[in-house]
CSV table of C-alpha atoms in Angstrom, one decimal:
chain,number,residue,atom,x,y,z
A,24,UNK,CA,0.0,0.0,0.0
A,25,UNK,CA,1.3,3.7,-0.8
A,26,UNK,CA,1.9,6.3,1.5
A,27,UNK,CA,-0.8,8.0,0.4
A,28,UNK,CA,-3.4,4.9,0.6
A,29,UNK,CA,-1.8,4.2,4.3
A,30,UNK,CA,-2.5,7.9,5.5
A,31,UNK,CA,-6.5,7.7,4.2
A,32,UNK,CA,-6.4,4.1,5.9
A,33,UNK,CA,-5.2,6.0,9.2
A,34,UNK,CA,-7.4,9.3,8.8
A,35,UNK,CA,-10.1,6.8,8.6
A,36,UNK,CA,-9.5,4.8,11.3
A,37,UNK,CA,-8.4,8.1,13.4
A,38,UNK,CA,-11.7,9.5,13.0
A,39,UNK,CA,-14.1,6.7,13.4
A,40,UNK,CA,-12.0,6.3,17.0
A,41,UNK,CA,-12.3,10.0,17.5
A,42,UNK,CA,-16.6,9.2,17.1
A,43,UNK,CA,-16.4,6.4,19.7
A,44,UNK,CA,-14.8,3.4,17.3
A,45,UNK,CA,-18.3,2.0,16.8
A,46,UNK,CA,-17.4,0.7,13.0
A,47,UNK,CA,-14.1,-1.0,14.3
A,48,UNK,CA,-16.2,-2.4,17.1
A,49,UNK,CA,-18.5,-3.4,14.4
A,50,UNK,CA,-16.0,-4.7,11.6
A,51,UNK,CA,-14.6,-6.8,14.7
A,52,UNK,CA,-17.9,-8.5,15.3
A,53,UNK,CA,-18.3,-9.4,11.7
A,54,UNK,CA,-15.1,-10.8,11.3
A,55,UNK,CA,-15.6,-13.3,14.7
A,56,UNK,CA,-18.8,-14.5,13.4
A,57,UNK,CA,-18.0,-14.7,9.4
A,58,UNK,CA,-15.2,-16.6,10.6
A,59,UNK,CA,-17.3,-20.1,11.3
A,60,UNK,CA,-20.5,-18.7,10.6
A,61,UNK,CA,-22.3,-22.2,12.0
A,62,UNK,CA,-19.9,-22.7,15.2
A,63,UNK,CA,-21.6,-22.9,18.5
A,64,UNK,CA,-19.8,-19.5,19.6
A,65,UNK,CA,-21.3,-17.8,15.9
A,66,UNK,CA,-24.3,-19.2,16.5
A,67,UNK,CA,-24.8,-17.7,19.9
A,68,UNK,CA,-23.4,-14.3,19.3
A,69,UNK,CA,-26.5,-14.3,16.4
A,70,UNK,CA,-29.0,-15.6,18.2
A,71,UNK,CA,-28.5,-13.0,21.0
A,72,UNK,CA,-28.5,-10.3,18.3
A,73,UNK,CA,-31.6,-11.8,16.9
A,74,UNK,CA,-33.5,-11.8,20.4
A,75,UNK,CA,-32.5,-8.6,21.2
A,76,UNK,CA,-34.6,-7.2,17.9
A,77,UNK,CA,-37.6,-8.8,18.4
A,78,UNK,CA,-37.8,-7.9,21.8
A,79,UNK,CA,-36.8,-4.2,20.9
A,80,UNK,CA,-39.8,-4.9,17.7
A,81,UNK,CA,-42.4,-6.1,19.9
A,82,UNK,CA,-42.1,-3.3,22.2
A,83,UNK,CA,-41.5,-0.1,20.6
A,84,UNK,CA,-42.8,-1.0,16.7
A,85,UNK,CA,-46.9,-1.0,16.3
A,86,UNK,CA,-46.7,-3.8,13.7
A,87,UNK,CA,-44.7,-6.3,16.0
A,88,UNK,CA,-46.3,-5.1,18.7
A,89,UNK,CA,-49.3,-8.0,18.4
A,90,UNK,CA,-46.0,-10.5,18.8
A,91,UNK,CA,-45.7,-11.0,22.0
A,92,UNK,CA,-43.9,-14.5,23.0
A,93,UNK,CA,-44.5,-15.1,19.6
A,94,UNK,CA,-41.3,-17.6,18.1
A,95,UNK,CA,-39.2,-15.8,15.2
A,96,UNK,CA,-40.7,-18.8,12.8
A,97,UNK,CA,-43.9,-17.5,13.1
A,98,UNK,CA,-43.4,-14.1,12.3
A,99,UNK,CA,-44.9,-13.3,9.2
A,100,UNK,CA,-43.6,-12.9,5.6
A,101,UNK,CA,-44.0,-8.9,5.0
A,102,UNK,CA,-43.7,-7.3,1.5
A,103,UNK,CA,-43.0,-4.0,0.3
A,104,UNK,CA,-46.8,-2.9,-0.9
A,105,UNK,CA,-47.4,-4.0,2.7
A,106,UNK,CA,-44.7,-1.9,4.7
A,107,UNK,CA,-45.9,0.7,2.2
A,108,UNK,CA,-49.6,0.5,3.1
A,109,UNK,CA,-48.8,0.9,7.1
A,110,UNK,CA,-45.7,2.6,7.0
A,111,UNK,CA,-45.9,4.3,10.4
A,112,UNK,CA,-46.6,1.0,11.9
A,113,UNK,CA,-43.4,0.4,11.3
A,114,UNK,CA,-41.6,3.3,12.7
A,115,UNK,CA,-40.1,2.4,16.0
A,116,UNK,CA,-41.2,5.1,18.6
A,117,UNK,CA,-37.9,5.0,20.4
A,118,UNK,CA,-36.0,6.8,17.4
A,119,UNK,CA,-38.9,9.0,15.9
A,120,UNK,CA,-37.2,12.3,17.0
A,121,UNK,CA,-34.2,10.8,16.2
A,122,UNK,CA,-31.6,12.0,12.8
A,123,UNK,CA,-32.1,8.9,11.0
A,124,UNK,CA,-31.2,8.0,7.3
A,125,UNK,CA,-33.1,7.9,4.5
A,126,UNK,CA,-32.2,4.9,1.8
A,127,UNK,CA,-34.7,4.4,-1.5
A,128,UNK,CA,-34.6,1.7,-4.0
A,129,UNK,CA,-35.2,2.7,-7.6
A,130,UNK,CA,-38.5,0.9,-7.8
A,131,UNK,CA,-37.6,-1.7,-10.5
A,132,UNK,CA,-40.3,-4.1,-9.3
A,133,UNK,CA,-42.4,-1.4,-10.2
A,134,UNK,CA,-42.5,-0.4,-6.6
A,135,UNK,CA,-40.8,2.3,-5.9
A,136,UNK,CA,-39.3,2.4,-1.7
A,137,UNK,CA,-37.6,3.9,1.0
A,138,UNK,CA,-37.0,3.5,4.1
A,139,UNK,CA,-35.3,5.2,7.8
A,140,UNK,CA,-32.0,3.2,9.1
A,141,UNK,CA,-30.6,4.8,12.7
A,142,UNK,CA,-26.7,5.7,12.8
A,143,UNK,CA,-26.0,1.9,13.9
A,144,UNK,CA,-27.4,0.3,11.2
A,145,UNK,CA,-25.4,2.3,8.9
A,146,UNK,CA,-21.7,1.8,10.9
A,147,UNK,CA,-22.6,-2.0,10.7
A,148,UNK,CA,-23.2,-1.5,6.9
A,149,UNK,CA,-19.8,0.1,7.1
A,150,UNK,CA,-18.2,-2.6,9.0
A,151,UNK,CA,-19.9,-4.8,6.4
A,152,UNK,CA,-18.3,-3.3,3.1
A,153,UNK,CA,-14.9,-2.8,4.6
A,154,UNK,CA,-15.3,-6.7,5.0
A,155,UNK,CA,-16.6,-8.1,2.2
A,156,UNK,CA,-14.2,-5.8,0.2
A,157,UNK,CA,-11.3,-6.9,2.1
A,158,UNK,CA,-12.1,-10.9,1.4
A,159,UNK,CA,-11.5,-9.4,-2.4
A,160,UNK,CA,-8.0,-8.2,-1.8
A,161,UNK,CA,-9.2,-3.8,-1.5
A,162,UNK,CA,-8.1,-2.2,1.7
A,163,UNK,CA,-9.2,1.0,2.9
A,164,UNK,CA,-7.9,3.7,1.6
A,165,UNK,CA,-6.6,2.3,-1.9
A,166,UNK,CA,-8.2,3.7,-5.2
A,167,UNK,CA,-12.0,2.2,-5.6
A,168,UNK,CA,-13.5,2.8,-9.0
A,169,UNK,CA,-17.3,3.1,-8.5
A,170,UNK,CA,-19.0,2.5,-12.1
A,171,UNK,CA,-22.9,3.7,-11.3
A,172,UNK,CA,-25.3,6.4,-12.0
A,173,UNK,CA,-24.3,9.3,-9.9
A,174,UNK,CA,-26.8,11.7,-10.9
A,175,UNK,CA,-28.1,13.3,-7.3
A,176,UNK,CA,-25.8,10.9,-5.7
A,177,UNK,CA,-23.0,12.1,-3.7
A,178,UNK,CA,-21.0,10.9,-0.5
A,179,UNK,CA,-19.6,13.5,2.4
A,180,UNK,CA,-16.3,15.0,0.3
A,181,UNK,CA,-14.1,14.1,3.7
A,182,UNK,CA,-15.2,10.0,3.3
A,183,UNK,CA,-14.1,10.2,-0.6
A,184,UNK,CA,-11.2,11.5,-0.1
A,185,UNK,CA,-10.4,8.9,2.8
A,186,UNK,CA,-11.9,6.1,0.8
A,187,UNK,CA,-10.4,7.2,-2.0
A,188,UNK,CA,-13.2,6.5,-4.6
A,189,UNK,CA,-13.3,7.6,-8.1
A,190,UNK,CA,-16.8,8.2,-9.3
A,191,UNK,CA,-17.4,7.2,-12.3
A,192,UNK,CA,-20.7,7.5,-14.5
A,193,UNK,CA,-22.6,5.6,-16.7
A,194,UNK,CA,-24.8,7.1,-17.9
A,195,UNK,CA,-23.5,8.0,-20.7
A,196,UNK,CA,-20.7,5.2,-21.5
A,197,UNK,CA,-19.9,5.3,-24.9
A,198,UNK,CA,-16.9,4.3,-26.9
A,199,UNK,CA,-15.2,8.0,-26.0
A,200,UNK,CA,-16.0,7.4,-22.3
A,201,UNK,CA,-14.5,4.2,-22.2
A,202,UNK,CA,-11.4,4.8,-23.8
A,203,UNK,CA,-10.4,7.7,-21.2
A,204,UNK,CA,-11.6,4.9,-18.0
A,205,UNK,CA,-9.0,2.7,-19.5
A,206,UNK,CA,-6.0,5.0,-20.1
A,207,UNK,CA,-7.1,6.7,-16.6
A,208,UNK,CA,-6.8,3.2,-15.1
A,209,UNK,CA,-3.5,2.2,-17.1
A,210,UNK,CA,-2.0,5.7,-16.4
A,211,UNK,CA,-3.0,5.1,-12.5
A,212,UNK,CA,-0.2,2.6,-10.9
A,213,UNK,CA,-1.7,2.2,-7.8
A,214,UNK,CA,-3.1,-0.8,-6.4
A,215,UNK,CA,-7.0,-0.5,-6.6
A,216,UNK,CA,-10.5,-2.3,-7.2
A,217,UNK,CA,-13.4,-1.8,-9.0
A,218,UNK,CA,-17.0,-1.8,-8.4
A,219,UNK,CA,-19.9,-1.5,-10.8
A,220,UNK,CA,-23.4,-2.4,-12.0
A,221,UNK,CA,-22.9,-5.4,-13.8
A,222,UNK,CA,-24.0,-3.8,-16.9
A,223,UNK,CA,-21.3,-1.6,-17.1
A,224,UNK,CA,-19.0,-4.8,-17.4
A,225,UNK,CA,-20.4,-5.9,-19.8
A,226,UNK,CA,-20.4,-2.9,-22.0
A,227,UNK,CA,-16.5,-2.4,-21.1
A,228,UNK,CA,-15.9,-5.8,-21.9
A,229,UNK,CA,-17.9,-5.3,-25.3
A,230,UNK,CA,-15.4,-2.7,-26.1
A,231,UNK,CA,-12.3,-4.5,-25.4
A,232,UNK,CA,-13.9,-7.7,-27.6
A,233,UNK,CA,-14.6,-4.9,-31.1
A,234,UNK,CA,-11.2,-3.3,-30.7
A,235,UNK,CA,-9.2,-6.7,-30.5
A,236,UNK,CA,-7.7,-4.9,-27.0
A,237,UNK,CA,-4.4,-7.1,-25.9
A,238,UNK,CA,-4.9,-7.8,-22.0
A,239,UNK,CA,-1.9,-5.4,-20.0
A,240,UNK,CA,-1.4,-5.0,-16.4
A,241,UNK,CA,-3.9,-2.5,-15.0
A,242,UNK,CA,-2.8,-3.5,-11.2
A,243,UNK,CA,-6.5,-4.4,-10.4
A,244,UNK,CA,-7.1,-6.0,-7.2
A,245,UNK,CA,-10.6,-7.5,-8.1
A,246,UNK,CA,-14.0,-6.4,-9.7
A,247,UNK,CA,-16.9,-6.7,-7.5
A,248,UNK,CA,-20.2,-6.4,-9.6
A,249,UNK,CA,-23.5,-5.3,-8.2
A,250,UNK,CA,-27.4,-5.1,-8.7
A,251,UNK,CA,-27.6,-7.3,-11.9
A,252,UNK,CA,-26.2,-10.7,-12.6
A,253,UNK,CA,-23.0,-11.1,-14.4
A,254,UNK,CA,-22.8,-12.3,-17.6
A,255,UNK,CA,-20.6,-15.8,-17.2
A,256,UNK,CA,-19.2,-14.6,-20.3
A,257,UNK,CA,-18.5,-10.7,-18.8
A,258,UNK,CA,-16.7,-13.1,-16.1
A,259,UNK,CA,-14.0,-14.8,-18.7
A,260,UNK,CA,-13.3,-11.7,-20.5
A,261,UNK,CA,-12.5,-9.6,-17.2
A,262,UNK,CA,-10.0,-11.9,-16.1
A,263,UNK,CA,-8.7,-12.3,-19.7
A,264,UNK,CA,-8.3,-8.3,-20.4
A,265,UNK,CA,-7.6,-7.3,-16.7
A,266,UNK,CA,-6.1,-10.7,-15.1
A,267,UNK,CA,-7.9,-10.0,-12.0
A,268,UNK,CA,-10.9,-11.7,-10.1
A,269,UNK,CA,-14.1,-10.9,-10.3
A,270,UNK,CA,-16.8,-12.0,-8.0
A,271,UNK,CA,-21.0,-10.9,-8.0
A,272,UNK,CA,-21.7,-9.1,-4.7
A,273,UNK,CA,-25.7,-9.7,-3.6
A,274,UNK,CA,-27.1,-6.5,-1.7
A,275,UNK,CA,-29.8,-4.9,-1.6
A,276,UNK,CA,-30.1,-1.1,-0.9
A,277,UNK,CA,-32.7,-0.7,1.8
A,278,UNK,CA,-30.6,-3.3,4.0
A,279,UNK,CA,-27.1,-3.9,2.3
A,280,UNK,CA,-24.6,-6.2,1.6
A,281,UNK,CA,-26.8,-9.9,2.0
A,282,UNK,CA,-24.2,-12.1,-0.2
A,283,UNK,CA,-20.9,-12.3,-2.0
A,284,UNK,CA,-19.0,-14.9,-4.0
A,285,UNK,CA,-15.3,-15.9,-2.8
A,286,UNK,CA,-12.3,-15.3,-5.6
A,287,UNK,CA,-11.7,-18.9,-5.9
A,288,UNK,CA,-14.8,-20.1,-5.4
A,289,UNK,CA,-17.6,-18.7,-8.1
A,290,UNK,CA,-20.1,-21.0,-7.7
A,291,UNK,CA,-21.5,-19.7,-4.7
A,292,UNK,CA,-22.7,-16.9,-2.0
A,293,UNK,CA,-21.4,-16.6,1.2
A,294,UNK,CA,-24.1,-15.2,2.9
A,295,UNK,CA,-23.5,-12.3,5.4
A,296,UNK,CA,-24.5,-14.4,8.6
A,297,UNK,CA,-23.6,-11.3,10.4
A,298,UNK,CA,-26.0,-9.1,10.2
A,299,UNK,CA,-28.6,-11.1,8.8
A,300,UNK,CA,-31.2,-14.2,8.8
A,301,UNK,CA,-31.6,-15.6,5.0
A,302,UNK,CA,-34.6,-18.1,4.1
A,303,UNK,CA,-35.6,-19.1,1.0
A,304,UNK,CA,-39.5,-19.3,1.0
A,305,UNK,CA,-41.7,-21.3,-2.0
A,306,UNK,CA,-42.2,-19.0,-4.8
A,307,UNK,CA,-46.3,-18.7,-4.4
A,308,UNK,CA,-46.9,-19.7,-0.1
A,309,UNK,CA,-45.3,-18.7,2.6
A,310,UNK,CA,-44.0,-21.5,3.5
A,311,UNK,CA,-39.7,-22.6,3.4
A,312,UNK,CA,-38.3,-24.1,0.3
A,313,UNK,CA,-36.2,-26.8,0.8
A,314,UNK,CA,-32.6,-26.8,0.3
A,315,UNK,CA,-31.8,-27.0,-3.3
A,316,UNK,CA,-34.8,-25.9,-4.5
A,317,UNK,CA,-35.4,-22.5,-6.0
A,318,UNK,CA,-37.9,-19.6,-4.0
A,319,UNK,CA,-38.0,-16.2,-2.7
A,320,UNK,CA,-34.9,-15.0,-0.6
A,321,UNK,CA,-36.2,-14.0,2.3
A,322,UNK,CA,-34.2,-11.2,4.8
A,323,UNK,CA,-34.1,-10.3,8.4
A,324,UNK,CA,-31.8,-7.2,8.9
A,325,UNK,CA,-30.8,-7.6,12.5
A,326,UNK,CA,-29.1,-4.1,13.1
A,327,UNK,CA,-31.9,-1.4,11.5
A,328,UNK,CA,-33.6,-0.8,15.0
A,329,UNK,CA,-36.0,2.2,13.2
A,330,UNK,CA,-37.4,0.5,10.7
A,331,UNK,CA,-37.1,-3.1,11.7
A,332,UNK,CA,-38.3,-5.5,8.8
A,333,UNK,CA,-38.3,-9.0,10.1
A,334,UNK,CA,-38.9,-11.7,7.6
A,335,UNK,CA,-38.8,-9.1,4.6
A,336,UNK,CA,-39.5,-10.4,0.9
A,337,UNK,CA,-37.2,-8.8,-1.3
A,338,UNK,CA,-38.6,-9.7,-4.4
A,339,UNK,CA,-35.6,-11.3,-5.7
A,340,UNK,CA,-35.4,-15.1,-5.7
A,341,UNK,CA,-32.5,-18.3,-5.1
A,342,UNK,CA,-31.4,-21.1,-3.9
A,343,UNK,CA,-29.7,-22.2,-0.8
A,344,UNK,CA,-28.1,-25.4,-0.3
A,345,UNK,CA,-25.8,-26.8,2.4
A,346,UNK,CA,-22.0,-27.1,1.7
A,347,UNK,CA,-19.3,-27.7,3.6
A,348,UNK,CA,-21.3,-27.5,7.1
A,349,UNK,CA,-22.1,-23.9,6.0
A,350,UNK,CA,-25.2,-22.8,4.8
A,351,UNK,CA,-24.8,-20.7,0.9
A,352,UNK,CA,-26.4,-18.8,-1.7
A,353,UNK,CA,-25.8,-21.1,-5.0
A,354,UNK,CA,-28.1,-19.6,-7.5
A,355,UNK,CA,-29.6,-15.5,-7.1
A,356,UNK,CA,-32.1,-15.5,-10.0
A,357,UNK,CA,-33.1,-11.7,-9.4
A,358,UNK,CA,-36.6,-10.7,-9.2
A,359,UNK,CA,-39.3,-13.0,-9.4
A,360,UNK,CA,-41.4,-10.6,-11.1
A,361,UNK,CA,-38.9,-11.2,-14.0
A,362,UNK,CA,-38.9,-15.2,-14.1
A,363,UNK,CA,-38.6,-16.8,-17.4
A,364,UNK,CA,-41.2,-19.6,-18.3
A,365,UNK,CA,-41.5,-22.5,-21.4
A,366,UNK,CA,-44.4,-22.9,-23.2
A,367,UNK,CA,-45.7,-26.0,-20.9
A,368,UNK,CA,-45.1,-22.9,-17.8
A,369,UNK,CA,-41.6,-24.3,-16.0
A,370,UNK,CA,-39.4,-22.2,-15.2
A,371,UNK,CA,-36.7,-21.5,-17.2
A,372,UNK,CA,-33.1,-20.0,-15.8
A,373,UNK,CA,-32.1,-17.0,-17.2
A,374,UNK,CA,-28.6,-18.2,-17.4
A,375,UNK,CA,-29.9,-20.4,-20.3
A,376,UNK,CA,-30.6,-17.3,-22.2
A,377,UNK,CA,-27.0,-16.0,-22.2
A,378,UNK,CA,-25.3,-18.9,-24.3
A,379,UNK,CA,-27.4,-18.2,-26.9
A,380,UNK,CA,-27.1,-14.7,-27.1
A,381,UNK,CA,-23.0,-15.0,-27.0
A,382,UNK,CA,-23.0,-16.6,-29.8
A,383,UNK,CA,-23.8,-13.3,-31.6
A,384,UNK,CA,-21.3,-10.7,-28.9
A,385,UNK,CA,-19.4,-9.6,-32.1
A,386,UNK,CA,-22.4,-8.7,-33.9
A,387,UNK,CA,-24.7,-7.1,-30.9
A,388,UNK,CA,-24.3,-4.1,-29.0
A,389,UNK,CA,-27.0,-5.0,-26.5
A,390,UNK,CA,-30.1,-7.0,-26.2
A,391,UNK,CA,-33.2,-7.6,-24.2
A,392,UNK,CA,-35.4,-10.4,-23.8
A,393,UNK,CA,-38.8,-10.0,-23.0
A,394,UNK,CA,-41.5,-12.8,-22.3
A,395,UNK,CA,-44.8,-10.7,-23.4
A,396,UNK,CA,-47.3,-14.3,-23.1
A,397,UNK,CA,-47.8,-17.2,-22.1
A,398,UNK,CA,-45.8,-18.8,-25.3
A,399,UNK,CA,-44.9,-15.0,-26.6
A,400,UNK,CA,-41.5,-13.7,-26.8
A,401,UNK,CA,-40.0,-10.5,-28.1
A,402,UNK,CA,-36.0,-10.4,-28.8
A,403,UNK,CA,-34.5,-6.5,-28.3
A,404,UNK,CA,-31.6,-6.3,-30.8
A,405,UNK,CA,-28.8,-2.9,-30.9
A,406,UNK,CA,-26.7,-3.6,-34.0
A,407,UNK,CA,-23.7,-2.9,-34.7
A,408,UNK,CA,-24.5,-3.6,-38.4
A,409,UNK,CA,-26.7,-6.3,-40.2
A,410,UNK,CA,-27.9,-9.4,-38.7
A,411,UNK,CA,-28.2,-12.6,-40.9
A,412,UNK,CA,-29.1,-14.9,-38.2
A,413,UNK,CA,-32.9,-14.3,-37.2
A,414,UNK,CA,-33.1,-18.3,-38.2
A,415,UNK,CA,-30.8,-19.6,-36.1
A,416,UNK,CA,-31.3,-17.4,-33.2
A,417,UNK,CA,-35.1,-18.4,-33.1
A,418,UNK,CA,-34.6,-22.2,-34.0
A,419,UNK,CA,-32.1,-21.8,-30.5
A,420,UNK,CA,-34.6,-20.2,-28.6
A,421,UNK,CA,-37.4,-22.6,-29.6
A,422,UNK,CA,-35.2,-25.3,-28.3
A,423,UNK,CA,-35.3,-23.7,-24.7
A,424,UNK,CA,-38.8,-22.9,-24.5
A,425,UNK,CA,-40.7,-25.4,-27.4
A,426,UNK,CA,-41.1,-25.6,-30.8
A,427,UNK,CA,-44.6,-23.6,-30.3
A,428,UNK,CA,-43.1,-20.9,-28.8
A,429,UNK,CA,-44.0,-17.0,-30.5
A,430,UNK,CA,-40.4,-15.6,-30.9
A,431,UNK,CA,-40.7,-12.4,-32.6
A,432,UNK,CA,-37.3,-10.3,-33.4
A,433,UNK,CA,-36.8,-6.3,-33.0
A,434,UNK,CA,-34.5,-4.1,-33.7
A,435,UNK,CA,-33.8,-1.1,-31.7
A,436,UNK,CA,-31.3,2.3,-31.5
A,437,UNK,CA,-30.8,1.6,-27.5
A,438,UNK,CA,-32.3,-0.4,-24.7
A,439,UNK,CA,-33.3,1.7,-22.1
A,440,UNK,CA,-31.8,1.7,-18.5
A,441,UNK,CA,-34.1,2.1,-15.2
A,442,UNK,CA,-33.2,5.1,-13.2
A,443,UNK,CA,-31.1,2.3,-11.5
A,444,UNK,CA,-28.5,2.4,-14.0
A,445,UNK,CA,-29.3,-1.5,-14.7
A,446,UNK,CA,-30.1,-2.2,-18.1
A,447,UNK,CA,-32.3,-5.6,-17.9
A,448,UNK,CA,-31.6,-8.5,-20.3
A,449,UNK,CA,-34.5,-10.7,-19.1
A,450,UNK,CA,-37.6,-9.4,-18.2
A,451,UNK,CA,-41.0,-10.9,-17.8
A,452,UNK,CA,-44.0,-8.6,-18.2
A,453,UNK,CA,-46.5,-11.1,-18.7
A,454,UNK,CA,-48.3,-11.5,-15.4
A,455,UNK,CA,-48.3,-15.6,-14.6
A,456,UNK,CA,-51.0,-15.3,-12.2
C-alpha cells in the first residue's frame, strides 16, 4: 500500500475512534462470526443479536407489537406494498425524534421504496463493506472505481477522499468514455479495485472484444459487480483483459450487503450471517423451500432498530443449499417478477438465455429479452450492423422454450436503462398469475 493509501487508511481509522470506534467495534464482530458462521460461539453471538430485535420490535414497533412470546418462525412474511400501506406502523417510537437515514430503491419491481435506518445500522453496513471488500483483496484507503449512475448521488467529500473513490458515471458510456476509463486506469499505478453495476462490465468488456484490445497489467485488485447478474461470459473476458478476479456481490439497498462470492470459489454466495437471517421461502406460499430448491430469498436485517423489517421479501429469488457444514447462496435468479417460463409454464433459468445470445457478442451491441405471453416472446436487438441470423437465433430459442413458442425479433437504437442504471436482459412482463 502507498503512502498516500496508508495515510487515508489511518485518517479513517483516526476518525471513526475519534466518534467512539463503533465501525471498528462493528467490523470486529463481523469478522468473529463470518469466521465459522455455524460454530456454536457464531451461532450464539446471532442468536442473542436476533433476540435482542424482536424484543426491541415487539415493544416499541406498532406492527410487531401483536407479537408478543410469539417464536421468530412465526413471524410473518411482509412485502414491500405491505410496509408501504402501514408505514408508520413500522416506525419504532424510540427513534422518531431521532436523525435517521433515508435509503430508497429505484422501484424496478415497479414499486418504488424507501425507508429510515438509525446511525448503527449504517456503521454495521460500514463494518460490512470494509469486510466483504477486504475478502476481495481492497483495503481502505486504496483507489476504488465506482461504475454507477451518480446523478443526485454524492457521498460527504471528507469519506471520498479517505476512501479514495473515483466516481465514475454511466450514464452516458460510450466508446469516448470508455477509452479515457481505461488510459485513466492504465496511467493510474496504484493498487485499486473496482466496483460496478454489472451492466457496465459488460459494455467495457464489449469494447475490449470490437477493438481486439491485448490484456496489459492494470494492477486491479478484483472487480466486484452489483445489482444485476454477471454475464458468465463478462466473467471470462475480465479476467482475460484485466487478469484480475471478479466476483458478483448480492445487496440490496434498503438493508445492504446480503451475499458475496469468494475469488476462488464462483459457484457460490457466502451469505452475510452477520447481520442477517436468510430463508428461502416457496415462490407462491409462505411456507420454506427446501434446500436445493429455487424460491424467494427471504431477509431479516438484525441491526436497522428504526425501521425493523423481520422476515422481509425482497422480491428477488434463489437457492440455498448446504455445503461444507455452511449454509450458501448457490443460484440468485433476481426478481421473481422477472422469471422466465417455457411454453408447458416451468421455469426456465435466465442463465440459459446468455449462451445463446453470445454466440452473436461480435455482432450485438445489446439485447433484451422479453417474455410478453404465455408462449410470446420478443428479442430486443442494438446492431452494430446487419444481422443474418434471425433463423438460427429463433430455431435456439425454440429449443429452450418449445417448438410452439412465438419468438418475434426487434430491432432497436438503444435499450433503455431504469433510473437504477441496470439495463435488464430478461424481463417478464407477462403477469403468470
Amino acid at each position: 500500500m502507498g503512502i498516500g493509501n496508508t495515510i487515508r487508511r489511518i485518517g479513517f481509522w483516526a476518525i471513526d475512534t475519534f466518534k467512539g470506534g463503533h465501525i471498528k467495534m462493528h467490523y470486529q464482530d463481523v469478522a468473529q462470526i463470518m469466521e465459522s458462521p455455524f460454530s456454536e460461539k457464531a451461532v450464539n453471538r446471532r442468536n442473542e443479536i436476533l433476540n435482542e430485535l424482536l424484543e426491541h420490535s415487539i415493544k416499541t414497533v406498532p406492527f410487531y407489537s401483536r407479537y408478543v412470546q410469539v417464536h421468530f418462525n412465526q413471524f410473518p412474511v411482509i412485502k414491500k406494498d405491505l410496509i408501504l400501506d402501514n408505514f408508520d406502523d413500522f416506525k419504532s417510537h424510540k427513534f422518531l425524534t431521532k436523525s435517521l437515514y433515508k435509503v430508497a430503491t429505484s422501484g424496478s419491481t415497479g414499486i418504488p421504496f424507501f425507508l429510515f435506518m438509525n446511525r448503527n445500522k449504517r456503521n454495521r453496513n460500514t463494518a460490512d463493506t470494509l469486510f466483504f471488500f477486504n475478502k476481495v483483496g481492497y483495503n481502505i484507503g486504496q483507489r476504488l472505481y465506482y461504475l454507477r449512475l451518480w446523478k443526485g448521488e454524492h457521498k460527504n467529500a471528507l469519506n471520498r477522499l479517505l476512501q479514495n473513490i473515483i466516481k465514475v458515471d454511466i450514464s452516458k458510456m460510450n466508446d469516448e468514455i470508455i477509452n479515457a476509463l481505461l488510459k485513466e486506469l492504465q496511467k493510474d499505478k496504484s493498487s485499486k479495485a473496482i466496483i460496478g453495476i454489472a451492466s457496465s462490465f459488460d459494455t467495457l468488456c464489449d469494447y475490449l472484444d470490437k477493438n481486439n484490445s491485448e490484456n496489459k497489467d492494470f494492477n486491479i485488485k478484483s472487480f466486484v459487480a452489483i445489482s444485476e447478474a454477471l454475464d458468465p461470459y463478462t466473467k471470462k473476458s475480465i479476467k482475460k483483459y484485466f487478469k484480475a478476479p471478479v466476483v458478483s456481490r448480492y445487496s440490496t439497498e434498503e438493508q445492504g450487503i446480503i451475499a458475496q462470492q469468494e475469488i476462488n470459489d464462483n459457484d457460490t454466495f457466502k451469505i452475510n450471517w452477520a447481520s442477517y437471517i436468510i430463508e428461502i421461502f416457496d415462490l407462491k406460499k409462505d411456507t420454506k423451500a427446501e434446500l436445493g430448491e429455487i424460491g424467494r430469498i427471504v431477509v431479516t436485517d438484525l441491526f436497522n432498530y428504526s425501521m425493523p423489517l423481520i422476515r422481509y421479501d425482497t422480491g428477488d429469488i434463489g437457492v440455498m443449499e448446504l455445503l461444507d457444514n455452511e449454509l450458501v447462496l448457490t443460484k440468485i435468479e433476481g426478481r421473481k417478477l422477472d422469471l422466465i417460463y417455457d411454453t408447458k409454464n416451468r421455469l426456465v433459468s435466465s442463465y440459459g438465455i446468455y449462451p445463446i445470445m453470445k454466440i452473436y457478442y461480435h455482432l450485438i451491441k445489446q439485447y433484451q429479452f422479453i417474455q410478453v405471453g404465455q408462449k410470446e416472446y420478443v428479442i430486443k436487438l442494438n446492431l452494430y450492423g446487419a444481422f443474418d441470423y434471425k433463423k438460427e437465433l429463433v430455431k435456439s430459442f425454440k429449443y429452450l422454450l418449445g417448438n410452439d413458442a412465438e419468438i418475434n425479433i426487434e430491432f432497436v437504437d438503444e435499450i433503455p436503462v431504469l433510473s437504477s442504471g441496470k439495463r435488464k436482459k430478461v424481463m417478464n412482463t407477462f403477469n403468470q398469475s
